[in-house]
Coordinates of C-alpha atoms in Angstrom, one line a residue:
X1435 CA -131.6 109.2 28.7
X1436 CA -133.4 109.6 31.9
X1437 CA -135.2 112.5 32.0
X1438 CA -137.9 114.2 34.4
X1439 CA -140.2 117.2 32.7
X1440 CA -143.4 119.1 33.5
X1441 CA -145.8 119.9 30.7
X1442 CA -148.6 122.5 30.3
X1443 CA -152.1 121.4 28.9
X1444 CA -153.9 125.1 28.6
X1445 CA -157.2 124.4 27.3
X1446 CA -160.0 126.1 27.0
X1447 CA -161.6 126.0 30.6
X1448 CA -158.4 124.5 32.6
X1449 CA -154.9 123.3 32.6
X1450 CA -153.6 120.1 33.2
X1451 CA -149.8 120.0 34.5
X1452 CA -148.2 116.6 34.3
X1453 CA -144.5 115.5 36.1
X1454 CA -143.2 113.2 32.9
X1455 CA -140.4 110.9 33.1
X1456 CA -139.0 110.3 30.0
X1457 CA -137.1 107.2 29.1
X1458 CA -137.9 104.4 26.2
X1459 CA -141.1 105.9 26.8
X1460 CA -142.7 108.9 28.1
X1461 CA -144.6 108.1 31.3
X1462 CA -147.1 110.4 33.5
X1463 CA -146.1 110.1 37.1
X1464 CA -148.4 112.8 38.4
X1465 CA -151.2 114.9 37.1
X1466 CA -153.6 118.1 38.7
X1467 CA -155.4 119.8 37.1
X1468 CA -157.8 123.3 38.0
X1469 CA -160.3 125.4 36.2
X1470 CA -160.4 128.6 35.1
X1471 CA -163.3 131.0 33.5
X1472 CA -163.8 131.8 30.2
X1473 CA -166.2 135.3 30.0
X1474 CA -168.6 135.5 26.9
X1475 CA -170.8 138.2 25.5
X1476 CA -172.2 140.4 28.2
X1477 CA -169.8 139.5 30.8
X1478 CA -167.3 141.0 28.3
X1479 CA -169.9 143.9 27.3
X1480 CA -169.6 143.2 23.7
X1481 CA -171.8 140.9 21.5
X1482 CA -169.3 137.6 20.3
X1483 CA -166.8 139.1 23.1
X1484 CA -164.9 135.6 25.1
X1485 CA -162.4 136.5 27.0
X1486 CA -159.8 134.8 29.9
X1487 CA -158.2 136.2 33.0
X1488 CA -154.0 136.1 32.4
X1489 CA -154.3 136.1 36.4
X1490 CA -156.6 132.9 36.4
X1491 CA -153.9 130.9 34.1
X1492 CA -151.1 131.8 35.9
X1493 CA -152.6 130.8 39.2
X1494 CA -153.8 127.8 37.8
X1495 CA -150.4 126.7 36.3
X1496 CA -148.8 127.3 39.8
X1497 CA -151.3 125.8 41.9
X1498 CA -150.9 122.5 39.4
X1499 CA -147.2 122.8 39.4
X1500 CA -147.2 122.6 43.2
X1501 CA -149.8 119.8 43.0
X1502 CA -147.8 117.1 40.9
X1503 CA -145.1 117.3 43.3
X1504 CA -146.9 116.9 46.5
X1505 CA -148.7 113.5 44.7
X1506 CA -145.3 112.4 43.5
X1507 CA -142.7 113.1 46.1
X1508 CA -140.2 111.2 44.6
X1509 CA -138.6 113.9 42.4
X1510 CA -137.4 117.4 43.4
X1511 CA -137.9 120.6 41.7
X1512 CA -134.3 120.6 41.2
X1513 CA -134.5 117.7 39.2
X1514 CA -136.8 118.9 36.2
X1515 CA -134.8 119.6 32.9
X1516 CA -137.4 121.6 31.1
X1517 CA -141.0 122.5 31.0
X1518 CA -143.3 123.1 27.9
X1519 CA -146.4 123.9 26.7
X1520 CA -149.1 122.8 25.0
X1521 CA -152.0 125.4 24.6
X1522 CA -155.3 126.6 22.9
X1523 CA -154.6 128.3 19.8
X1524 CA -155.3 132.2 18.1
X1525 CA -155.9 133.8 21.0
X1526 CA -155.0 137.5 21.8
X1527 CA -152.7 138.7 24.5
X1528 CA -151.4 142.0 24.4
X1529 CA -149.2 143.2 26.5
X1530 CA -146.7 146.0 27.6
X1531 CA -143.0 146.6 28.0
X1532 CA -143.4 144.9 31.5
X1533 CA -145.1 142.0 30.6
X1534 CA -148.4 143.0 31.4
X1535 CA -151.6 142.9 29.5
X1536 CA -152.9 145.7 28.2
X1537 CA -156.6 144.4 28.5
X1538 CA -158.0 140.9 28.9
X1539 CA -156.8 138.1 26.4
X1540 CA -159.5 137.2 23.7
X1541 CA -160.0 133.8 23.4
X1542 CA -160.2 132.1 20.0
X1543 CA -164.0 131.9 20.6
X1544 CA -164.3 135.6 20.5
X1545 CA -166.0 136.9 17.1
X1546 CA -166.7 140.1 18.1
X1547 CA -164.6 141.7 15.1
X1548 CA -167.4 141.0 12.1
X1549 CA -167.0 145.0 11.0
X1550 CA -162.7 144.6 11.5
X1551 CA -162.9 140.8 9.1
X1552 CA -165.3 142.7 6.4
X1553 CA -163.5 146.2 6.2
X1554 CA -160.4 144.5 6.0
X1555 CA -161.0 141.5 3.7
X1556 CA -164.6 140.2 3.0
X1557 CA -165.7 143.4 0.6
X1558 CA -165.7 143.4 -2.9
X1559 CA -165.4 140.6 -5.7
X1560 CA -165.3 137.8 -3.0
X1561 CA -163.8 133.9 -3.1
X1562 CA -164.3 131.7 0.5
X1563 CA -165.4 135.1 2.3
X1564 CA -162.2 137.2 1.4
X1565 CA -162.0 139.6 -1.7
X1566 CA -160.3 138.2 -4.8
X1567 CA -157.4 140.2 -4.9
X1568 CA -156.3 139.9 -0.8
X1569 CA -157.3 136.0 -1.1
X1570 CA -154.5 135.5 -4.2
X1571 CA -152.2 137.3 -1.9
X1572 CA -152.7 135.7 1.2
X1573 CA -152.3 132.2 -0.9
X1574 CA -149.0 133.1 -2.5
X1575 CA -147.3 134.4 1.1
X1576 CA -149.1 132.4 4.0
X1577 CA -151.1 129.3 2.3
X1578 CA -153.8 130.2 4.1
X1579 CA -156.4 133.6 4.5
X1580 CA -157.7 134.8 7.0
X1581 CA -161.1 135.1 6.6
X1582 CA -162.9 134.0 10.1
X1583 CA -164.4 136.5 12.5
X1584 CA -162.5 134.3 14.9
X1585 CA -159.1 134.7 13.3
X1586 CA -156.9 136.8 15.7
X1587 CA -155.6 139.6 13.1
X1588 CA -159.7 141.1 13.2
X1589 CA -159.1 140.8 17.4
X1590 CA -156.4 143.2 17.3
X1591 CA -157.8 145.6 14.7
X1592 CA -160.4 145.6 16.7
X1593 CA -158.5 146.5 19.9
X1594 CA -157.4 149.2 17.5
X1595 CA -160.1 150.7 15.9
X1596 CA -162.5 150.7 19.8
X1597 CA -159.7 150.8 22.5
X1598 CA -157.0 153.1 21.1
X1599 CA -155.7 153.1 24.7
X1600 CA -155.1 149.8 25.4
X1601 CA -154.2 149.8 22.1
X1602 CA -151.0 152.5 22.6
X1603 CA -149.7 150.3 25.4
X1604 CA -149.1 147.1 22.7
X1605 CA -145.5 146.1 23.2
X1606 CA -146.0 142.5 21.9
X1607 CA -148.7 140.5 20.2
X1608 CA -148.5 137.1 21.9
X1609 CA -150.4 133.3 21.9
X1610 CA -152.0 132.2 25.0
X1611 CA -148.8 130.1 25.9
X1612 CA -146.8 132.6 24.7
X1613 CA -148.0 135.0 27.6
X1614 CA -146.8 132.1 29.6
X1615 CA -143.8 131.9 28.6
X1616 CA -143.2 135.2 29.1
X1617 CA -144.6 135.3 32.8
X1618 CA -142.1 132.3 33.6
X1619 CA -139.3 133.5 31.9
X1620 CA -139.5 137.4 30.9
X1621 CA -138.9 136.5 27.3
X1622 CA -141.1 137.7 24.6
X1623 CA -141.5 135.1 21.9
X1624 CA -143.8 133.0 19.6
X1625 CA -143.3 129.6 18.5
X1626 CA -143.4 129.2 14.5
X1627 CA -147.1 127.3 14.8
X1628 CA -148.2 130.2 16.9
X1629 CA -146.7 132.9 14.3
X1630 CA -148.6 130.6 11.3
X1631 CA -151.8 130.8 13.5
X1632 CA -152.0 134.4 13.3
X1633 CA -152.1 134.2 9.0
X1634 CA -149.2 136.8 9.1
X1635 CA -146.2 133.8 8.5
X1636 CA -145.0 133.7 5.2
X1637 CA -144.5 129.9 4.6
X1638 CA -142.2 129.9 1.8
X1639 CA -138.7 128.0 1.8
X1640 CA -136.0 130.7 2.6
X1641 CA -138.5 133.4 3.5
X1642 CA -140.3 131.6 7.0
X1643 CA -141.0 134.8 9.3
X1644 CA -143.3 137.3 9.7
X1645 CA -144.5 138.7 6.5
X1646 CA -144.1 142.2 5.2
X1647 CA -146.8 142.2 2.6
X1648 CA -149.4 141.0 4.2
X1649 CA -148.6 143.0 7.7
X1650 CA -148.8 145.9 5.1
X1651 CA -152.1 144.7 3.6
X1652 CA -153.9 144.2 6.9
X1653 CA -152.2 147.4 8.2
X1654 CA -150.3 145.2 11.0
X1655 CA -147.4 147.0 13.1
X1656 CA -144.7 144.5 12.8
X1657 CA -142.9 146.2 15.9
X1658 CA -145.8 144.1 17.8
X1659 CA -144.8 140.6 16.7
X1660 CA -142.6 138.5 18.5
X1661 CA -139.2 136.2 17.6
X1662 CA -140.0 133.6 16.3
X1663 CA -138.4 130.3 17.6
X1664 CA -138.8 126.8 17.2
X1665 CA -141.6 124.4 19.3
X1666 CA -138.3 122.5 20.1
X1667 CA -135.8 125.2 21.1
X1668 CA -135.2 126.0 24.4
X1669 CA -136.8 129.8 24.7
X1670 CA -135.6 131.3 28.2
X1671 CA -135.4 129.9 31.9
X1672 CA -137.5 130.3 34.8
X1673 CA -136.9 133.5 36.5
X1674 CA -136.2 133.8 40.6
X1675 CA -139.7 135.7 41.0
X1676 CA -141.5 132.8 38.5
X1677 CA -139.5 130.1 40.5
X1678 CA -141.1 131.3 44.1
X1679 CA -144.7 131.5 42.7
X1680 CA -144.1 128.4 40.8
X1681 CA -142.2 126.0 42.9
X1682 CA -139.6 125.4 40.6
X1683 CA -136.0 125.8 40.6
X1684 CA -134.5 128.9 38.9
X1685 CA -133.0 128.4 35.9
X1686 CA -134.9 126.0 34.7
X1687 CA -134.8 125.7 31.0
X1688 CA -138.4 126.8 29.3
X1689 CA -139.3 125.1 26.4
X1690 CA -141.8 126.4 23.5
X1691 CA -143.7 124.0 23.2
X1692 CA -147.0 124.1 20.9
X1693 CA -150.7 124.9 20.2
X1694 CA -152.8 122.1 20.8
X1695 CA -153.8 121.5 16.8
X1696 CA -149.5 120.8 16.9
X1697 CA -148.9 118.8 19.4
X1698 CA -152.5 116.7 20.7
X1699 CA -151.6 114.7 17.3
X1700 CA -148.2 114.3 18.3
X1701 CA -149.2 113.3 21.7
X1702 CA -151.9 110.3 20.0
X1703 CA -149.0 109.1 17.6
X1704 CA -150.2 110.6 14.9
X1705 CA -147.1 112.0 13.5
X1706 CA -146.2 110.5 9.8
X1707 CA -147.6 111.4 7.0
X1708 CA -151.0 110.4 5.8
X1709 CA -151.8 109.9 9.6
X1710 CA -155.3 110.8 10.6
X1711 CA -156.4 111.8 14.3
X1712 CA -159.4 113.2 15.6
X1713 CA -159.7 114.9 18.8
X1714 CA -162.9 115.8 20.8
X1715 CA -161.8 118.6 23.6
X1716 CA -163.9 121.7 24.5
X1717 CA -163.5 122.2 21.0
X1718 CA -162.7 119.4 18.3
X1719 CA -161.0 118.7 15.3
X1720 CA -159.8 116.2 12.1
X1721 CA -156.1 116.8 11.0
X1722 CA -154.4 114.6 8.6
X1723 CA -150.4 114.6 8.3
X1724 CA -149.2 115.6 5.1
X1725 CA -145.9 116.7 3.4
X1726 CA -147.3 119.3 1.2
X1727 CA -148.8 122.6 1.7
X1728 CA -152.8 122.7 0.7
X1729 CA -155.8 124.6 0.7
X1730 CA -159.4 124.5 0.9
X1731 CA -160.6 127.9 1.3
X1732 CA -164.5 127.3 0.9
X1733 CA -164.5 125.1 3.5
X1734 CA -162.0 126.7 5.5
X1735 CA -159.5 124.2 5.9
X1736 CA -155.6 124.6 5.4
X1737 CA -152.5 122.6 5.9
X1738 CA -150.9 124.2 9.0
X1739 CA -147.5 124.3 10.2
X1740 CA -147.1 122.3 13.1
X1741 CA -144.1 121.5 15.1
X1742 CA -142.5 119.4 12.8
X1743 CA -140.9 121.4 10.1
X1744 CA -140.9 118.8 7.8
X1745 CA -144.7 118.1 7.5
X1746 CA -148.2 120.0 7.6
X1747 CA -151.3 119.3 9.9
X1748 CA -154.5 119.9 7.5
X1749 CA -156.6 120.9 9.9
X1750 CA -160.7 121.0 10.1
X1751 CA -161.9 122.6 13.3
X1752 CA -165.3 122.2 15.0
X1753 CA -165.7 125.5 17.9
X1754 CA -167.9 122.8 20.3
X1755 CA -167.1 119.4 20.5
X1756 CA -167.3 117.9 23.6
X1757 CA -168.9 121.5 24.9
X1758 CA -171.7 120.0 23.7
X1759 CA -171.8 117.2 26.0
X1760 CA -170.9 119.5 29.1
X1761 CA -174.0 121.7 27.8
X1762 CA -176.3 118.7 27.7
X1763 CA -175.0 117.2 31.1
X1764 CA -175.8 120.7 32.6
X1765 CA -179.3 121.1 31.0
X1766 CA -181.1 117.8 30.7
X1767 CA -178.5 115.5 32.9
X1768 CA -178.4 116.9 36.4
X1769 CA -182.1 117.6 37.1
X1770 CA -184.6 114.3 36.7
X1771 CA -182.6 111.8 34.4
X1772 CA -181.1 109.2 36.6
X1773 CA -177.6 109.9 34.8
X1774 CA -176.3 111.1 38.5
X1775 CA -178.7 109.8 41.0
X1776 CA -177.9 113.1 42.8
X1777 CA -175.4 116.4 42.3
X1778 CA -173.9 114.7 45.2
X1779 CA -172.1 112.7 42.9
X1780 CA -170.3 115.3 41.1
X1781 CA -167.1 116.3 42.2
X1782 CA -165.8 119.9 42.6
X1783 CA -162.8 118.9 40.8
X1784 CA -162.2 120.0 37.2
X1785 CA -160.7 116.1 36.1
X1786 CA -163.3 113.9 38.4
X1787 CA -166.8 116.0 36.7
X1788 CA -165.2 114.6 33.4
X1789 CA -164.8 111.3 34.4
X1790 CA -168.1 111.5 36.8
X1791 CA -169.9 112.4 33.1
X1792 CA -168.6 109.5 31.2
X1793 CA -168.6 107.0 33.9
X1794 CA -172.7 108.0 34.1
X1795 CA -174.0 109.6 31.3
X1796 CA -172.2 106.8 28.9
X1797 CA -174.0 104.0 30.8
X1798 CA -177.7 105.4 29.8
X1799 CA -176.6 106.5 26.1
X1800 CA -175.6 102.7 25.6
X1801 CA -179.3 101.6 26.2
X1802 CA -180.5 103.8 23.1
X1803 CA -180.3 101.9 19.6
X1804 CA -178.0 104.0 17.1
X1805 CA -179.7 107.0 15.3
X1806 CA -181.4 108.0 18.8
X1807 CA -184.5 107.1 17.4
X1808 CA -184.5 109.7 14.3
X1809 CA -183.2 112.5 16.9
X1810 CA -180.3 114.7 15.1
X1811 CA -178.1 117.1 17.3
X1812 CA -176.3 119.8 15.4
X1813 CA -173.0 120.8 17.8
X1814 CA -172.5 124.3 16.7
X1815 CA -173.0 126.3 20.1
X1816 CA -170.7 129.1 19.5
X1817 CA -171.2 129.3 15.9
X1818 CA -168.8 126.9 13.3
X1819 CA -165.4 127.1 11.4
X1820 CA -165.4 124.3 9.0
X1821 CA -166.2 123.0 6.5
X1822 CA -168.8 126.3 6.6
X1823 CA -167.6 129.4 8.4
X1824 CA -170.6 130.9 9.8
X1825 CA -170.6 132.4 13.7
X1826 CA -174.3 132.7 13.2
X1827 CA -175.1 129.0 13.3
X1828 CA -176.6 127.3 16.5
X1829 CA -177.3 124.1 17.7
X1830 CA -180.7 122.5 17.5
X1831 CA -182.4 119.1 18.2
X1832 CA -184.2 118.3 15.2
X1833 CA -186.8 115.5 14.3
X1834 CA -188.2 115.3 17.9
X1835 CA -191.9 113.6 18.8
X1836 CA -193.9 112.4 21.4
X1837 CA -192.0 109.5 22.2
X1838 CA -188.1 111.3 22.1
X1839 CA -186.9 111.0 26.0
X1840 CA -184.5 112.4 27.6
X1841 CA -182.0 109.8 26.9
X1842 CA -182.4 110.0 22.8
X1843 CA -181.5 113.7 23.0
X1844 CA -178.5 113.0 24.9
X1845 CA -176.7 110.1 22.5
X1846 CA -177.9 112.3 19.8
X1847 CA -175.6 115.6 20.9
X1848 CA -173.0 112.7 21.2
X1849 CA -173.7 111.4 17.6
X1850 CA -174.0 115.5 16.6
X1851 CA -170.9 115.4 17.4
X1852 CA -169.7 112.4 15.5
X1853 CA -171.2 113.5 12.0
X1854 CA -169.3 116.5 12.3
X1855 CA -166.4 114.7 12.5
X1856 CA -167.1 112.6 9.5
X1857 CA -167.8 116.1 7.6
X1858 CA -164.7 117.4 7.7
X1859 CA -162.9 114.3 7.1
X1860 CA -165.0 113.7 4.2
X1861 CA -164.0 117.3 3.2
X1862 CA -160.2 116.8 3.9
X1863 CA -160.2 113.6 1.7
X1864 CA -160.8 115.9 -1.7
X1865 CA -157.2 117.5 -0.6
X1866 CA -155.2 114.5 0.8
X1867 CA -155.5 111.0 1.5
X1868 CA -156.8 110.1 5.2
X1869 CA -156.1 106.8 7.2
X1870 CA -158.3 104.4 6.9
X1871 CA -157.7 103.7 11.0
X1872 CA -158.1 107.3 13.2
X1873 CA -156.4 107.9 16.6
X1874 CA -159.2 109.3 18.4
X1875 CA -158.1 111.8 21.6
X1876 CA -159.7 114.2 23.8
X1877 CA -161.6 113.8 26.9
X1878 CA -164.4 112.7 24.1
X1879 CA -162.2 109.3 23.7
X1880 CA -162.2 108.4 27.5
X1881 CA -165.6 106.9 26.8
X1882 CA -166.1 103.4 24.9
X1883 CA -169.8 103.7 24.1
X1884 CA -168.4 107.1 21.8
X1885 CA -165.6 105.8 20.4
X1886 CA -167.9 103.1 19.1
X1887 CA -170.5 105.6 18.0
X1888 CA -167.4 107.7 16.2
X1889 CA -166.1 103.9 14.3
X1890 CA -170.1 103.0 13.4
X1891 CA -170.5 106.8 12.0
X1892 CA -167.0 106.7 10.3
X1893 CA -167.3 103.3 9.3
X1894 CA -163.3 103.3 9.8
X1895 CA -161.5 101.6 12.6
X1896 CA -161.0 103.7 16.0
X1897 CA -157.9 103.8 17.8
X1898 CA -157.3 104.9 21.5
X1899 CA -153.9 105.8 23.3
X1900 CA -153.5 105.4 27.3
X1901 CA -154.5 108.3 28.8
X1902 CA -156.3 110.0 25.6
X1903 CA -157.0 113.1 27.6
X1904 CA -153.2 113.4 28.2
X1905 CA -151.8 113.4 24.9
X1906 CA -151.2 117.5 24.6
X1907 CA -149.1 117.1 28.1
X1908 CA -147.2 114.1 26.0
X1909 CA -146.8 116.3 23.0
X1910 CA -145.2 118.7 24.6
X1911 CA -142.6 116.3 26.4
X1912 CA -142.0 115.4 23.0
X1913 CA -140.9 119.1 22.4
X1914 CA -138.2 118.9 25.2
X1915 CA -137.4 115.3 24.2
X1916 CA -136.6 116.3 20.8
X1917 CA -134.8 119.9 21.7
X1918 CA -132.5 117.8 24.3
X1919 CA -131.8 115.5 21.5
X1920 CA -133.3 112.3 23.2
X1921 CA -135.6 112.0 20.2
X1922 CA -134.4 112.2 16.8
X1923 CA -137.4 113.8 15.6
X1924 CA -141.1 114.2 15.5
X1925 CA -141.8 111.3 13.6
X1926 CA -140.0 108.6 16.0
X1927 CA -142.7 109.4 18.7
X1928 CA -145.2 107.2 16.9
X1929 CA -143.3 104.1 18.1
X1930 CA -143.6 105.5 22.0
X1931 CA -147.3 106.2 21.9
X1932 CA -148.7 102.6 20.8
X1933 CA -152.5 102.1 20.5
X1934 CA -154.2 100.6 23.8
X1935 CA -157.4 99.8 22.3
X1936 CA -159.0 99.6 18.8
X1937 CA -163.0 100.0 18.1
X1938 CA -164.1 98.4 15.0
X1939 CA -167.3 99.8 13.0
X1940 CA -170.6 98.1 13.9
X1941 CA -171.7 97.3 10.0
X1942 CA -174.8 96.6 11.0
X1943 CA -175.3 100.4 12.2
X1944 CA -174.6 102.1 8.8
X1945 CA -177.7 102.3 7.3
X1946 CA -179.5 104.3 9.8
X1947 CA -176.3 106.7 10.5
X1948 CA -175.8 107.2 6.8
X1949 CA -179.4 108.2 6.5
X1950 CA -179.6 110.6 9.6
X1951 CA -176.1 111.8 8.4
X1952 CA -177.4 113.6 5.2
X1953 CA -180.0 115.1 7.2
X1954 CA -177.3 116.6 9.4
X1955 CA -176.0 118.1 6.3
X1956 CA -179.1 119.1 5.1
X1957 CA -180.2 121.0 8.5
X1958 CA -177.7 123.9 7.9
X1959 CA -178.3 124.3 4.2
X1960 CA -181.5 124.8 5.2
X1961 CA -182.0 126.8 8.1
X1962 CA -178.2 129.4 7.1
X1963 CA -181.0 132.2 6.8
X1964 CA -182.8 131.2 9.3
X1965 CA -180.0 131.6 11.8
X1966 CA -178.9 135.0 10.3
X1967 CA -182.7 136.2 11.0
X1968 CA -182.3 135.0 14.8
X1969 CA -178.3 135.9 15.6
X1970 CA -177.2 138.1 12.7

């Protein structure tokens, strides 16, 4: 069963390549990782514009791929049996005949399409954003609508409508892996979590694939779209020009892999139903296991196929999660705090500024009682998804007097963070049942002081995984474990990926986080106008 495999982690603002060696367990012998940029509003020239370089992630996954070898010289190039992915989600790459984009990728951030998303769906008699009518549609085909700015159908419209261009060039809509894929291999594809994230998969049993109706609705070419192949099937091989820019042998077989909402809970064991994990990346989320499609349109949370095809991830996104603490390390960390005792002490490297912040910044949080002394973060720095859609909403510090320090503002973006969690699972639990103990994940999780802050806010016990920032790399060697047959299925990777540690809620902290709790609720509710008069 002896197995060696590289894995992809394409997140938001780097990728993480890990050399796996997959036996009774799956083990990470080597890790690099490198950074890439992600262009927002007027380096993209449009308001809501976030873009990526396809340049920057290719260099990035070669540089890494070159990396893990050199730190573990023990196995060859020859020697790795597949790779796979494990990526951000709903972006848009378009790209040509050749392969090559047709413009820059949008990044799921992107919500510059609000004039796309209303002439297209939110007119009319209106339901959860989307008119009546389209909404009963959407439901009946796909399970889900798409009625976010963010949502990469309004992208490409977009693209359409301002760039018709670019727009003539289209040969293939693909995912941010995808475009990958297709750079390693030459094969054009989408994997079926990628196809559901673009709202245009009909869901149905007997009619999974693109969907006519609603291509025709939206006024989607279907000539764009991809095949669509299974997160375990092996998709091409690595081509002889891929191989010399890679490092990797030709030939060797490409796995698709998954978006990160698929496969980070695969990676944390949370892979049966009724299993609950929450992860805290550059963005966050709370997705619960569950064996039947559902739907929560108001608060814009569905049941999404993953890469198990017998079982749905309902799925809660928060845009900034552990942004938020990058943000507040940038702004009010590195100047006068004592958190670093000088920029000397962080690292140029992408993976040692995220350990550098948690090994510091978590030290000085611990010193502040719980509630940060009446201080309440809201983490919604690139507007929010769920449970409200609204890209006009903005993060604040609320509650602030003569005595709030530095140090109070700082737990409270981390406690922010944690009641937004504790939204959306409340939300989820009117649709399914959660677990009464989470796996927590991210780079949020490497921390103890905020995995404690998460069990005392959730009042639930907290589980961590080794390596919690690794679990998307895992994930995806789960893909290639399962297409090679060395894993009978999704579900038998729970009993690989045992908990390492487990927080258990401080009772004597829930009074004070349930109160400042409902006045993070109350903080949108009343300031939504407020931030349409300032960003709308």
């Amino acid at each position: 069963m002896s197995k060696y495999v590289i894995t992809y982690d394409i997140g938001t603002t780097g990728i993480k390549t890990c050399l796996i060696h997959i036996d009774k367990t799956m083990k990470i012998l080597s890790s690099a990782t490198a950074g890439y940029n992600l262009y927002v509003d007027d380096e993209t020239g449009v308001k809501g514009g976030a873009e990526q370089s396809e340049d920057e992630w290719w260099e990035a996954m070669c540089l890494t791929t070159k990396s893990v070898f050199n730190q573990f010289t023990d196995v060859k190039p020859e020697q790795i049996e597949g790779i796979s992915f494990c990526s951000q989600m709903q972006g848009l790459v378009l790209v040509d005949k050749e392969g090559n984009c047709v413009r820059r990728p949008m990044s799921y951030m992107d919500q510059r399409a609000r004039d796309e998303l209303k002439k297209g769906i939110a007119h009319g008699v209106q339901i959860a954003g989307a008119e009546v009518t389209k909404l009963l549609k959407y439901l009946k085909y796909t399970g889900a609508v798409s009625s976010s700015v963010k949502d990469p159908i309004w992208k490409y419209k977009w693209v359409e409508a301002h760039e018709p261009e670019n727009f003539k060039r289209v040969y293939k809509w693909l995912d941010v892996k995808e475009y990958l894929i297709c750079r390693a291999s030459g094969e054009f594809v989408m994997t079926t979590d990628s196809a559901f994230a673009t709202l245009l998969y009909d869901t149905r049993k007997g009619h999974e694939g693109w969907c006519k109706p609603i291509c025709d609705m939206v006024g989607i070419n279907m000539e764009h779209l991809p095949p669509i192949k299974k997160c375990t099937e092996k998709v091409g091989e690595v081509t002889e020009k891929a191989s010399a820019q890679l490092g990797l042998a030709p030939g060797t077989p490409v796995y698709g892999g998954g978006g990160d909402a698929s496969l980070i809970g695969v990676g944390a064991g949370s892979v049966k139903v009724g299993d609950t994990h929450i992860y805290s990346g550059t963005s966050g989320w709370v997705g619960t296991v569950c064996a039947e499609q559902t739907v929560d349109a108001g608060a814009m949370m569905a049941a999404i196929v993953g890469a198990d095809p017998y079982s749905y991830n309902y799925f809660g996104e928060l845009e900034t999660s552990n942004k938020c603490v990058e943000w507040v390390k940038n702004h009010l960390a590195l100047d006068d705090i004592g958190v670093f005792l000088s920029n000397k002490e962080i690292s140029d490297s992408f993976e040692r500024q995220a350990l550098n912040l948690y090994d510091y910044m978590e030290e000085t949080i611990a010193q502040i009682p719980a509630g940060s002394g009446g201080t309440i973060f809201t983490p919604w720095l690139h507007g929010n998804r769920c449970p409200f859609e609204d890209p006009n909403a903005s993060g604040m510090f609320f509650n602030i007097k003569i005595d709030t320090g530095k140090t109070e503002l700082i737990r409270s973006v981390v406690e922010g963070i944690c009641f937004h969690m504790r939204w959306m699972l409340e939300r989820q639990e009117k649709k399914v049942k959660t677990s009464s103990t989470v796996r927590f994940c991210g780079g949020g999780a490497l921390g103890a002081v905020t995995c404690q802050i998460l069990a005392d806010i959730l009042q639930r016990n907290v589980e961590v995984v080794e390596s919690p920032q690794n679990v998307g790399a895992v994930g995806a060697a789960a893909c290639i474990a399962v297409g090679m047959g060395l894993i009978p299925s999704m579900q038998d990777v729970k009993s690989l990926i045992p908990a390492k540690i487990t927080y258990f809620p401080n009772k004597q902290n829930k009074e004070v986080y349930d109160r400042n709790y409902r006045v993070f609720q109350n903080l949108y509710r009343c300031n939504k106008e407020n931030f349409a008069i300032l960003n709308g």
